[in-house]
Tab-separated table of C-alpha atoms in Angstrom:
chain	number	residue	atom	x	y	z
N	2	MET	CA	0.293	0.187	-0.019
N	3	LYS	CA	1.665	3.235	-1.414
N	4	LYS	CA	-0.227	5.819	1.730
N	5	LYS	CA	0.411	6.026	4.998
N	6	PHE	CA	-3.002	7.005	5.669
N	7	ILE	CA	-5.123	8.942	7.948
N	8	PHE	CA	-4.560	6.450	10.618
N	9	SER	CA	-0.737	6.264	10.789
N	10	ILE	CA	-0.321	9.619	9.718
N	11	LYS	CA	-1.623	11.610	10.718
N	12	LYS	CA	6.500	33.101	21.229
N	13	GLY	CA	9.959	33.005	20.876
N	14	ILE	CA	11.847	36.180	19.612
N	15	THR	CA	9.730	38.719	17.807
N	16	THR	CA	11.962	40.718	15.448
N	17	ILE	CA	11.298	44.180	14.850
N	18	PHE	CA	12.278	45.671	11.168
N	19	LEU	CA	12.764	48.720	10.702
N	20	PHE	CA	15.580	49.836	8.603
N	21	GLY	CA	18.172	51.555	10.400
N	22	PHE	CA	18.228	48.533	12.444
N	23	PHE	CA	18.281	45.637	9.599
N	24	SER	CA	21.634	44.494	9.586
N	25	SER	CA	21.936	43.718	13.168
N	26	THR	CA	18.748	42.096	13.476
N	27	LEU	CA	19.847	39.464	10.817
N	28	LEU	CA	22.692	39.210	13.207
N	29	ASN	CA	20.997	38.195	15.824
N	30	ALA	CA	18.807	35.976	13.605
N	31	GLN	CA	21.602	34.333	12.260
N	32	ASN	CA	22.216	32.712	15.913
N	33	ASN	CA	19.194	30.532	15.265
N	34	ILE	CA	20.217	28.822	12.350
N	35	ASP	CA	19.214	25.053	12.538
N	36	GLU	CA	22.251	23.272	13.443
N	37	ASN	CA	21.802	20.261	11.508
N	38	TYR	CA	21.726	22.142	7.888
N	39	SER	CA	25.020	21.164	5.957
N	40	PRO	CA	25.163	22.977	2.521
N	41	ALA	CA	25.534	19.896	-0.202
N	42	LEU	CA	28.985	20.090	-2.713
N	43	ASN	CA	29.182	23.153	-4.702
N	44	ASP	CA	26.484	25.359	-2.602
N	45	THR	CA	28.524	27.936	-2.483
N	46	ASP	CA	28.605	28.207	-6.194
N	47	TYR	CA	25.152	30.018	-5.433
N	48	HIS	CA	23.371	32.456	-2.807
N	49	GLN	CA	22.550	31.388	0.515
N	50	VAL	CA	19.062	32.675	2.025
N	51	MET	CA	18.176	32.361	5.610
N	52	ALA	CA	14.321	31.904	5.576
N	53	ARG	CA	11.318	31.195	9.092
N	54	LYS	CA	8.236	30.260	8.366
N	55	ASN	CA	6.945	33.573	10.152
N	56	ALA	CA	7.160	36.383	11.511
N	57	GLU	CA	7.160	34.536	14.740
N	58	ASP	CA	9.151	31.688	14.477
N	59	THR	CA	12.359	32.100	15.857
N	60	ILE	CA	14.356	29.755	14.232
N	61	TRP	CA	15.805	30.620	10.903
N	62	LYS	CA	17.546	27.569	8.247
N	63	THR	CA	19.851	28.794	5.456
N	64	TYR	CA	18.862	27.111	2.562
N	65	ILE	CA	20.427	27.414	-1.405
N	66	ALA	CA	18.405	30.029	-3.952
N	67	LYS	CA	20.100	28.980	-7.245
N	68	THR	CA	19.813	31.977	-10.191
N	69	ILE	CA	20.168	31.926	-13.849
N	70	ASP	CA	23.239	33.441	-14.150
N	71	LYS	CA	25.069	30.907	-11.622
N	72	LEU	CA	23.877	28.220	-13.351
N	73	PRO	CA	26.896	26.168	-14.514
N	74	ASP	CA	27.758	26.385	-18.898
N	75	PHE	CA	24.048	28.127	-18.832
N	76	ASN	CA	25.189	30.775	-21.700
N	77	TYR	CA	21.852	32.271	-21.872
N	78	SER	CA	21.338	35.601	-24.151
N	79	LYS	CA	17.762	36.115	-25.469
N	80	ASP	CA	14.819	34.373	-25.545
N	81	PRO	CA	12.969	34.201	-29.010
N	82	LYS	CA	10.613	36.305	-29.645
N	83	THR	CA	7.205	36.333	-28.942
N	84	ASN	CA	3.356	36.945	-30.129
N	85	LYS	CA	0.533	38.684	-28.577
N	86	TYR	CA	-0.045	36.380	-26.289
N	87	GLY	CA	3.511	35.830	-25.130
N	88	SER	CA	4.091	32.753	-26.714
N	89	TRP	CA	7.496	31.698	-28.150
N	90	LYS	CA	7.366	32.316	-32.115
N	91	THR	CA	9.515	28.494	-32.134
N	92	PHE	CA	8.180	25.711	-33.370
N	93	LYS	CA	4.499	25.107	-34.701
N	94	SER	CA	1.775	23.068	-33.804
N	95	LYS	CA	-1.963	22.621	-35.145
N	96	PRO	CA	-3.735	26.091	-34.538
N	97	THR	CA	-7.344	25.697	-33.065
N	98	GLY	CA	-8.152	29.125	-31.876
N	99	PHE	CA	-7.793	28.612	-28.425
N	100	PHE	CA	-5.418	27.018	-25.786
N	101	ARG	CA	-4.622	23.402	-25.761
N	102	THR	CA	-1.660	21.194	-24.173
N	103	GLU	CA	0.720	19.336	-25.401
N	104	LYS	CA	3.204	16.970	-25.004
N	105	ILE	CA	6.047	16.990	-27.054
N	106	ASP	CA	9.581	15.153	-27.193
N	107	ASN	CA	8.317	14.123	-23.342
N	108	ARG	CA	7.527	17.798	-22.105
N	109	TRP	CA	4.113	19.709	-21.355
N	110	TRP	CA	3.434	22.707	-23.509
N	111	ILE	CA	0.647	24.900	-23.863
N	112	ILE	CA	0.060	25.607	-27.060
N	113	ASP	CA	-2.025	29.378	-27.966
N	114	PRO	CA	-4.442	30.030	-30.026
N	115	GLU	CA	-2.088	30.352	-32.954
N	116	GLY	CA	-0.191	27.151	-32.589
N	117	ASN	CA	2.464	28.299	-30.592
N	118	PRO	CA	4.322	26.998	-27.310
N	119	PHE	CA	3.512	28.820	-24.250
N	120	ILE	CA	4.526	28.923	-20.472
N	121	HIS	CA	1.754	30.502	-18.331
N	122	LYS	CA	3.867	33.464	-16.314
N	123	GLY	CA	2.026	35.256	-14.093
N	124	VAL	CA	0.533	37.014	-11.103
N	125	ALA	CA	-2.239	35.881	-8.980
N	126	VAL	CA	-5.068	38.243	-7.836
N	127	LEU	CA	-3.809	40.952	-10.285
N	128	SER	CA	-6.224	43.845	-9.006
N	129	PRO	CA	-6.103	46.943	-6.718
N	130	GLY	CA	-6.531	46.540	-2.852
N	131	THR	CA	-9.473	47.280	-1.695
N	132	SER	CA	-8.568	49.003	1.652
N	133	GLU	CA	-9.459	52.114	2.420
N	134	ASN	CA	-5.493	53.229	2.083
N	135	GLN	CA	-5.119	51.385	-1.145
N	136	GLN	CA	-8.409	52.734	-2.901
N	137	LYS	CA	-7.657	56.289	-1.570
N	138	VAL	CA	-3.772	56.139	-2.900
N	139	PHE	CA	-5.206	54.524	-6.686
N	140	ALA	CA	-7.550	57.348	-7.578
N	141	SER	CA	-4.807	59.324	-7.078
N	142	LYS	CA	-2.051	57.103	-9.054
N	143	TYR	CA	-4.617	56.086	-11.814
N	144	GLN	CA	-8.304	57.589	-11.636
N	145	ASN	CA	-9.690	55.052	-13.741
N	146	ARG	CA	-9.075	51.210	-13.542
N	147	LYS	CA	-8.278	51.740	-17.644
N	148	ASN	CA	-5.673	53.577	-16.856
N	149	TRP	CA	-4.651	51.396	-14.105
N	150	ILE	CA	-4.642	47.886	-16.484
N	151	THR	CA	-2.947	49.898	-19.003
N	152	LYS	CA	-0.105	50.578	-17.631
N	153	GLU	CA	0.529	47.373	-15.408
N	154	THR	CA	-0.088	45.071	-18.675
N	155	THR	CA	2.469	47.453	-20.071
N	156	PHE	CA	4.722	46.162	-17.216
N	157	PHE	CA	4.217	43.121	-16.628
N	158	LYS	CA	4.852	42.695	-20.664
N	159	GLU	CA	8.248	44.140	-19.735
N	160	ASN	CA	9.386	42.048	-17.439
N	161	GLY	CA	8.442	38.740	-18.747
N	162	PHE	CA	5.271	38.410	-17.345
N	163	ASN	CA	2.775	37.034	-19.962
N	164	GLY	CA	-0.709	35.833	-17.228
N	165	ALA	CA	-3.677	36.712	-14.564
N	166	GLY	CA	-3.446	33.885	-12.021
N	167	ALA	CA	-6.918	33.626	-10.083
N	168	TRP	CA	-9.066	36.472	-8.768
N	169	SER	CA	-7.962	39.167	-10.701
N	170	ASP	CA	-10.240	41.779	-12.165
N	171	VAL	CA	-10.723	40.003	-15.776
N	172	GLU	CA	-12.896	42.887	-17.011
N	173	SER	CA	-10.355	45.479	-16.608
N	174	ILE	CA	-7.829	43.231	-18.213
N	175	ARG	CA	-10.406	42.499	-21.021
N	176	ASP	CA	-10.754	46.242	-21.421
N	177	ILE	CA	-7.900	46.864	-23.454
N	178	ASN	CA	-5.801	45.470	-26.658
N	179	LYS	CA	-3.370	42.801	-26.242
N	180	PRO	CA	-4.703	41.958	-22.461
N	181	LEU	CA	-2.919	39.616	-20.520
N	182	VAL	CA	-3.986	35.579	-21.108
N	183	TYR	CA	-5.921	35.862	-18.225
N	184	THR	CA	-7.900	32.899	-15.913
N	185	VAL	CA	-11.575	32.698	-14.245
N	186	ILE	CA	-12.227	31.035	-10.962
N	187	VAL	CA	-15.858	30.106	-9.974
N	188	SER	CA	-17.133	28.981	-6.502
N	189	PRO	CA	-19.818	26.577	-6.749
N	190	MET	CA	-19.497	24.726	-3.905
N	191	GLY	CA	-17.954	27.762	-1.976
N	192	ALA	CA	-21.057	29.448	-2.984
N	193	TYR	CA	-23.043	26.524	-1.761
N	194	LYS	CA	-21.322	26.217	1.888
N	195	ALA	CA	-21.800	29.552	2.559
N	196	GLN	CA	-25.918	28.932	1.872
N	197	HIS	CA	-26.094	24.935	3.875
N	198	LEU	CA	-24.130	27.072	6.394
N	199	LYS	CA	-27.500	28.738	7.441
N	200	LYS	CA	-28.782	25.866	8.113
N	201	PHE	CA	-26.770	25.329	11.084
N	202	ASN	CA	-27.246	29.336	12.205
N	203	GLY	CA	-23.496	30.429	10.682
N	204	GLU	CA	-21.713	27.801	12.492
N	205	TYR	CA	-21.173	24.355	12.352
N	206	GLU	CA	-20.120	22.096	15.077
N	207	GLU	CA	-17.111	20.815	13.677
N	208	ALA	CA	-15.271	22.374	10.595
N	209	GLY	CA	-12.248	22.014	9.349
N	210	TRP	CA	-9.555	25.567	8.608
N	211	GLN	CA	-11.120	25.808	5.080
N	212	GLY	CA	-14.309	26.389	6.962
N	213	TYR	CA	-16.284	23.035	5.744
N	214	ARG	CA	-18.261	20.889	8.357
N	215	PHE	CA	-16.232	18.393	9.659
N	216	ASP	CA	-13.985	18.681	6.657
N	217	LEU	CA	-15.898	17.775	3.950
N	218	VAL	CA	-17.129	19.085	0.276
N	219	MET	CA	-20.667	18.354	0.043
N	220	VAL	CA	-20.347	16.899	-3.027
N	221	PHE	CA	-23.826	14.242	-2.626
N	222	ASP	CA	-26.295	16.755	-1.931
N	223	SER	CA	-28.620	17.819	-4.472
N	224	GLU	CA	-28.847	21.327	-3.146
N	225	PHE	CA	-25.327	21.351	-4.825
N	226	ASP	CA	-26.284	21.161	-8.030
N	227	VAL	CA	-28.593	24.598	-7.875
N	228	TYR	CA	-25.186	26.394	-7.271
N	229	LEU	CA	-23.006	24.462	-10.024
N	230	GLU	CA	-26.004	25.968	-12.693
N	231	LYS	CA	-26.342	29.065	-10.669
N	232	GLU	CA	-21.956	30.083	-10.624
N	233	ILE	CA	-20.605	28.349	-13.981
N	234	SER	CA	-23.068	29.602	-16.070
N	235	LYS	CA	-21.651	33.063	-15.553
N	236	ILE	CA	-18.379	32.073	-17.654
N	237	GLU	CA	-20.620	31.907	-20.999
N	238	LYS	CA	-19.416	35.410	-21.775
N	239	TYR	CA	-15.954	34.455	-21.694
N	240	LYS	CA	-16.492	31.341	-23.982
N	241	ASN	CA	-15.041	32.881	-27.551
N	242	ASP	CA	-12.567	34.847	-26.085
N	243	ASN	CA	-8.941	33.601	-26.830
N	244	TYR	CA	-7.052	35.397	-24.760
N	245	LEU	CA	-8.354	33.255	-21.808
N	246	LEU	CA	-6.487	30.331	-20.512
N	247	GLY	CA	-8.961	28.650	-18.641
N	248	TYR	CA	-10.989	27.767	-15.500
N	249	PHE	CA	-10.437	26.885	-11.968
N	250	THR	CA	-13.741	25.797	-10.127
N	251	ASP	CA	-13.318	26.571	-6.135
N	252	ASN	CA	-9.715	26.795	-4.626
N	253	GLU	CA	-8.568	24.139	-1.888
N	254	LEU	CA	-10.923	22.025	-1.125
N	255	PRO	CA	-10.632	19.687	1.747
N	256	TRP	CA	-10.110	16.516	-0.266
N	257	VAL	CA	-9.251	14.397	2.796
N	258	ASP	CA	-8.079	10.730	3.298
N	259	ASP	CA	-10.241	9.155	5.580
N	260	ALA	CA	-13.599	10.813	3.963
N	261	LEU	CA	-15.293	7.463	4.014
N	262	ASP	CA	-15.004	7.188	8.064
N	263	ARG	CA	-16.412	11.044	8.601
N	264	HIS	CA	-18.961	10.130	6.465
N	265	LEU	CA	-20.093	7.135	8.014
N	266	THR	CA	-19.695	8.311	11.605
N	267	LYS	CA	-20.156	12.217	11.669
N	268	LEU	CA	-23.009	12.896	9.414
N	269	GLY	CA	-27.105	12.053	9.878
N	270	LYS	CA	-27.892	8.627	8.372
N	271	ASP	CA	-30.723	10.988	6.506
N	272	GLU	CA	-28.183	13.519	4.781
N	273	ALA	CA	-27.045	12.672	1.603
N	274	GLY	CA	-23.857	12.451	2.033
N	275	TYR	CA	-24.058	9.491	4.415
N	276	LEU	CA	-26.340	7.686	2.163
N	277	ALA	CA	-23.830	7.826	-0.202
N	278	ALA	CA	-20.788	7.106	1.657
N	279	LYS	CA	-22.854	3.802	3.029
N	280	HIS	CA	-24.358	2.697	-0.059
N	281	TRP	CA	-20.670	3.009	-1.993
N	282	LEU	CA	-19.547	0.638	0.458
N	283	ASN	CA	-22.620	-1.717	0.292
N	284	GLN	CA	-21.777	-2.163	-3.263
N	285	ARG	CA	-17.846	-2.604	-2.510
N	286	LYS	CA	-18.677	-5.234	0.336
N	287	GLY	CA	-21.769	-6.212	1.051
N	288	LYS	CA	-24.813	-4.935	3.137
N	289	GLU	CA	-23.714	-5.910	6.321
N	290	ALA	CA	-20.383	-3.872	6.398
N	291	THR	CA	-19.757	-1.516	8.648
N	292	ILE	CA	-17.281	1.169	9.541
N	293	ALA	CA	-14.957	-1.610	11.708
N	294	ASP	CA	-14.597	-3.452	7.754
N	295	VAL	CA	-13.436	-0.500	5.882
N	296	THR	CA	-9.647	-0.727	5.345
N	297	ASP	CA	-6.910	2.177	3.786
N	298	GLU	CA	-7.778	0.425	0.381
N	299	ASP	CA	-11.252	0.514	1.023
N	300	ARG	CA	-10.154	4.553	1.828
N	301	LEU	CA	-8.393	4.876	-0.649
N	302	GLU	CA	-10.870	4.119	-3.916
N	303	PHE	CA	-13.064	6.330	-2.106
N	304	THR	CA	-11.732	9.349	-2.291
N	305	GLY	CA	-11.264	8.687	-5.626
N	306	PHE	CA	-14.899	8.167	-6.159
N	307	TYR	CA	-15.708	11.058	-4.043
N	308	PHE	CA	-13.737	13.912	-5.911
N	309	GLU	CA	-14.747	11.722	-8.962
N	310	THR	CA	-19.105	13.679	-8.027
N	311	TYR	CA	-17.064	17.047	-7.782
N	312	MET	CA	-15.573	16.549	-11.088
N	313	LYS	CA	-18.118	14.758	-12.701
N	314	LYS	CA	-20.481	17.471	-11.636
N	315	VAL	CA	-18.183	20.650	-12.316
N	316	THR	CA	-17.038	19.693	-16.060
N	317	GLU	CA	-20.072	18.457	-17.151
N	318	VAL	CA	-21.566	22.383	-16.138
N	319	ILE	CA	-18.562	23.650	-18.124
N	320	LYS	CA	-19.103	22.097	-21.647
N	321	LYS	CA	-22.414	23.480	-21.086
N	322	TYR	CA	-21.546	26.779	-21.183
N	323	ASP	CA	-17.782	27.181	-23.190
N	324	LYS	CA	-16.738	24.054	-24.651
N	325	ASN	CA	-13.638	25.943	-26.045
N	326	HIS	CA	-10.917	26.682	-23.000
N	327	MET	CA	-9.711	24.115	-20.832
N	328	TYR	CA	-10.594	23.181	-16.958
N	329	LEU	CA	-7.457	24.057	-14.858
N	330	GLY	CA	-9.017	22.478	-11.639
N	331	CYS	CA	-9.811	22.910	-7.931
N	332	ARG	CA	-6.452	24.201	-7.107
N	333	PHE	CA	-5.118	21.470	-4.068
N	334	ASN	CA	-3.471	22.431	-1.684
N	335	GLN	CA	-2.646	19.604	1.164
N	336	GLU	CA	0.292	17.525	0.998
N	337	LEU	CA	-0.923	15.418	3.222
N	338	ASP	CA	-3.974	14.230	1.638
N	339	GLU	CA	-4.553	15.075	-1.901
N	340	LEU	CA	-1.467	16.116	-3.219
N	341	ASP	CA	-0.028	12.624	-2.281
N	342	ASN	CA	-3.261	10.835	-2.796
N	343	PRO	CA	-2.862	8.525	-6.576
N	344	LYS	CA	-6.318	7.870	-6.949
N	345	ILE	CA	-7.376	11.830	-6.266
N	346	PHE	CA	-4.868	12.304	-9.368
N	347	GLU	CA	-6.115	9.851	-11.781
N	348	VAL	CA	-9.181	11.040	-11.309
N	349	ALA	CA	-7.973	14.773	-12.164
N	350	GLY	CA	-6.067	13.601	-15.227
N	351	LYS	CA	-9.871	12.054	-16.506
N	352	TYR	CA	-11.390	15.890	-16.260
N	353	MET	CA	-8.815	18.439	-15.998
N	354	ASP	CA	-6.541	19.900	-18.409
N	355	ILE	CA	-4.058	20.995	-16.169
N	356	VAL	CA	-3.697	20.095	-12.563
N	357	SER	CA	-3.824	23.526	-10.396
N	358	VAL	CA	-1.804	22.977	-7.439
N	359	ASN	CA	-0.942	25.376	-4.577
N	360	HIS	CA	2.683	24.736	-3.747
N	361	TYR	CA	3.420	25.706	0.085
N	362	ARG	CA	5.553	24.341	2.742
N	363	LYS	CA	8.449	23.962	0.721
N	364	TRP	CA	11.691	25.813	0.155
N	365	GLU	CA	11.384	24.159	-3.481
N	366	PRO	CA	9.836	22.064	-5.741
N	367	VAL	CA	10.386	18.309	-4.764
N	368	PRO	CA	11.242	16.102	-7.915
N	369	SER	CA	10.266	12.978	-6.943
N	370	ILE	CA	7.067	14.444	-5.585
N	371	LEU	CA	6.527	16.587	-9.650
N	372	GLU	CA	7.188	13.500	-10.863
N	373	ASN	CA	4.211	11.766	-9.433
N	374	TRP	CA	2.013	14.099	-9.855
N	375	MET	CA	2.387	13.842	-13.971
N	376	ASN	CA	2.802	10.256	-13.896
N	377	TRP	CA	-0.135	9.730	-11.427
N	378	SER	CA	-2.190	12.218	-13.405
N	379	THR	CA	-0.676	12.056	-17.261
N	380	LYS	CA	-0.890	15.563	-17.340
N	381	PRO	CA	0.859	18.682	-16.783
N	382	PHE	CA	0.540	20.650	-13.880
N	383	ILE	CA	0.132	24.594	-13.019
N	384	ILE	CA	1.415	25.975	-9.716
N	385	THR	CA	-1.044	28.687	-8.666
N	386	GLU	CA	0.196	30.294	-5.645
N	387	TRP	CA	3.756	30.623	-3.640
N	388	TYR	CA	5.309	33.577	-2.705
N	389	THR	CA	7.962	33.886	-0.236
N	390	LYS	CA	7.512	37.845	2.742
N	391	GLY	CA	10.458	40.024	2.740
N	392	GLU	CA	10.967	40.994	6.198
N	393	ASP	CA	11.896	44.209	4.781
N	394	SER	CA	8.582	45.817	4.144
N	395	GLY	CA	8.004	46.710	7.088
N	396	LEU	CA	4.787	44.697	7.841
N	397	PRO	CA	4.035	42.438	10.870
N	398	ASN	CA	4.468	39.154	8.346
N	399	LYS	CA	2.851	37.231	10.561
N	400	THR	CA	0.286	35.354	8.390
N	401	GLY	CA	-0.287	33.310	5.794
N	402	ALA	CA	1.540	30.154	4.354
N	403	GLY	CA	4.779	31.622	2.519
N	404	TRP	CA	7.860	32.059	4.772
N	405	ASN	CA	9.588	35.284	5.828
N	406	VAL	CA	13.550	35.940	4.433
N	407	PRO	CA	15.107	39.438	5.185
N	408	THR	CA	14.831	41.098	2.065
N	409	GLN	CA	12.949	41.440	-1.479
N	410	LYS	CA	16.286	40.433	-3.398
N	411	ASP	CA	16.131	37.328	-0.942
N	412	ARG	CA	12.506	36.959	-2.147
N	413	GLY	CA	13.383	37.210	-6.073
N	414	TYR	CA	16.063	34.675	-5.345
N	415	PHE	CA	13.150	32.446	-3.937
N	416	TYR	CA	11.590	33.068	-7.791
N	417	GLN	CA	14.470	32.024	-8.918
N	418	ASN	CA	15.378	28.827	-7.745
N	419	PHE	CA	11.690	27.986	-7.741
N	420	VAL	CA	11.416	28.137	-10.952
N	421	ILE	CA	14.079	26.495	-11.846
N	422	GLU	CA	13.157	23.486	-9.919
N	423	LEU	CA	9.845	23.542	-11.346
N	424	LEU	CA	11.309	23.124	-15.037
N	425	LYS	CA	13.352	20.869	-13.795
N	426	SER	CA	9.817	18.499	-14.508
N	427	LYS	CA	9.128	18.628	-18.228
N	428	GLY	CA	4.970	18.681	-16.718
N	429	CYS	CA	5.215	22.480	-15.296
N	430	VAL	CA	3.525	24.763	-18.156
N	431	GLY	CA	3.386	27.771	-15.611
N	432	TRP	CA	2.899	29.235	-12.512
N	433	HIS	CA	1.137	31.664	-10.760
N	434	TRP	CA	3.441	34.116	-7.785
N	435	PHE	CA	0.622	34.851	-5.093
N	436	LYS	CA	-0.047	37.964	-5.413
N	437	TYR	CA	-0.348	41.181	-6.903
N	438	GLN	CA	-0.577	43.854	-4.322
N	439	ASP	CA	0.493	43.134	-0.609
N	440	ASN	CA	-1.843	42.984	3.187
N	441	ASP	CA	-3.417	46.110	3.913
N	442	PRO	CA	-3.198	45.653	8.155
N	443	SER	CA	-5.680	48.197	8.582
N	444	ASN	CA	-7.626	45.963	6.355
N	445	LEU	CA	-9.854	43.977	8.478
N	446	LYS	CA	-13.048	42.794	6.438
N	447	THR	CA	-10.136	40.214	4.417
N	448	ASP	CA	-9.828	37.027	5.839
N	449	TYR	CA	-7.092	36.555	8.752
N	450	SER	CA	-4.482	34.895	6.626
N	451	ASN	CA	-4.518	38.045	4.168
N	452	ARG	CA	-4.114	40.725	7.110
N	453	ASP	CA	-0.540	41.298	7.385
N	454	SER	CA	1.644	39.735	5.087
N	455	ASN	CA	4.339	41.373	1.998
N	456	LYS	CA	3.060	38.567	-0.513
N	457	GLY	CA	2.616	41.036	-3.215
N	458	ILE	CA	4.888	42.818	-5.897
N	459	ILE	CA	3.751	46.024	-5.189
N	460	ASP	CA	3.221	47.806	-1.569
N	461	SER	CA	-0.012	49.176	-0.235
N	462	GLU	CA	1.176	52.432	-2.331
N	463	PHE	CA	1.350	51.061	-5.569
N	464	ASN	CA	5.272	51.669	-5.621
N	465	TYR	CA	7.098	48.017	-7.176
N	466	TYR	CA	9.543	46.204	-4.464
N	467	ARG	CA	12.469	46.782	-7.604
N	468	PRO	CA	14.853	43.758	-6.096
N	469	LEU	CA	12.226	41.248	-6.406
N	470	MET	CA	10.854	42.858	-10.004
N	471	GLU	CA	15.184	42.351	-11.271
N	472	ASN	CA	14.861	38.847	-10.149
N	473	MET	CA	11.630	37.958	-11.454
N	474	LYS	CA	12.632	39.956	-14.779
N	475	MET	CA	16.071	37.941	-15.598
N	476	MET	CA	13.700	34.615	-15.163
N	477	ASN	CA	10.780	35.360	-17.268
N	478	SER	CA	13.049	37.277	-19.657
N	479	HIS	CA	15.060	33.200	-20.054
N	480	VAL	CA	12.386	30.474	-19.892
N	481	TYR	CA	12.817	29.050	-23.339
N	482	GLU	CA	16.555	29.404	-23.056
N	483	LEU	CA	16.453	27.874	-19.710
N	484	ILE	CA	13.994	24.980	-21.070
N	485	GLN	CA	16.403	23.927	-23.801
N	486	TYR	CA	19.195	24.126	-20.919
N	487	LEU	CA	17.756	22.010	-18.332
N	488	ASP	CA	16.373	19.173	-21.326
N	489	SER	CA	19.685	19.012	-22.766
N	490	LYS	CA	20.880	17.817	-18.919
N	491	ASN	CA	18.714	15.130	-19.115
C-alpha cells in the first residue's frame, strides 16, 4: 500500500524590522539558524538565503537559491521573439483558436491559439487592494481602472510576465487590446457552503480550516447542483475569448484521506453524504459491512469516488456553457491528503486539462513529488499560488503560508530558484505568484490569512519592489532558453 493514510499519518523572539536596524537584526537572527543544516557540495556557488516560517518563528534556516546567472554552462542571451499572447515564435503545432496542451518530445507545453508554445507566467489577484488606504492611493495615482490596467499590462510584459491568475480583475484585463492571458475562477461549492451554513445558524459543530463541516465537501447534496448552474453559467460570456487560458472551480477544497470514515460516522443517517457513502460501502463489501470493516484500500478508493462526483458535476456544466477553453482544476493544496493521493490524481487526469496546485511549506519543489503528479494524472500541472514575504517591507508578516526571508532581493532569489526547480520537471506549464499587492493590516475585512503580510510585487502605495522585480524579470526573460538548457541535461 502506497500511503500512510489517515490512521498511520496523521513566542519566541519577535523581530521588528526598522530599516535603520536591519543588519543588526539579521545578525541576531543568524544565531538561531538550524544547526543541522549542512550545505551540499558546490552550494557556495549559489546564493544562501535565510528563511523562517513566519515572523513569530525563532528558527532561521539557511537555504540554497540558484539563479540563472550562476547555473554552470548556461550561456543565456535572449529568448525567441514572442507574439501577442507572450508565446514563443519557435516551433509550430496545430492552431485551434484557443489554448490547449500538448506533449512534445516528452515535455508538456501549453499551445496558444495560433499553435505556438506557451508557458503561463502570471501573478494571482491582479486587482487593486480594497482597503481604504489602497483605494485612496489608487484614485490619486491612476484615476480609473482603464489607466491602471493599461499601465500594469505594459509593466508586466516588460518584466516577462504574460498572464494573470485567479481572482484578478478580469473585466479590466479584457478592456484593453492585447491583454494578458487571464484565468477565471468560479466557486460553486463555496457559494453552496455559504448557504448551507445558514442551516446551522452560521456555525458548524465542527469544521476544518477551510470552513467545511467535518472537513467534507458536500458533493452528494442535490442542492449543490443548483449552485453549479448558478455559478458556472456566468462563464458563458468568455467562451469566444482567445485570451482566456481556462477556468478554475473553487479553491483548496478538503479532499481528506479519511473521507469515508467521516461520512459514515459524523453525518446524520438521513444526510445525502451518509447515504452515498453507505451505498458505496454496501456495493463494495456487502450490506452487512460496517466502519469496522473499512480498510486503507477502501479509504483510498472512496476518495476517488468522492472526488470524481465533484469532477463529473463541475466539468459537465463547464462544457455546457463553454466547450472551447481548458479546465484548470480546483487548486489542490494539502500535502498529506490530496497531494500524495494517487487516486485523486488519477481522477484529476480524467477531467482536468491542467492540474492546478497551490504550493506551500517547501523551499523548492521536490522532483519525485512533481513526477508523481505527472505520472498519476498523465497531465501537466501549473503552480497557482506560491510566495515568500520580505521582512524589510515593514509589515508584521505573521499570517499566510509563505515563508519569511530578510529582503526583497531574497524574495527574488527564491523566485528564480523555485522556477528553475519547477522547469526541471517536464510537466510544468506555468506558475502564478501570489499575489499582486501586499496585505494592508488596517483592512480587517479580509480573512486572517490575508491580513498583514508582504505577498505582493507592489506595496499598498502601489510602489514596485524593485529588487524582487529585477530577479523576476531575469528569470521570466529567459524561460525558453532555460528549458532548452535543462532538457539538454536530462
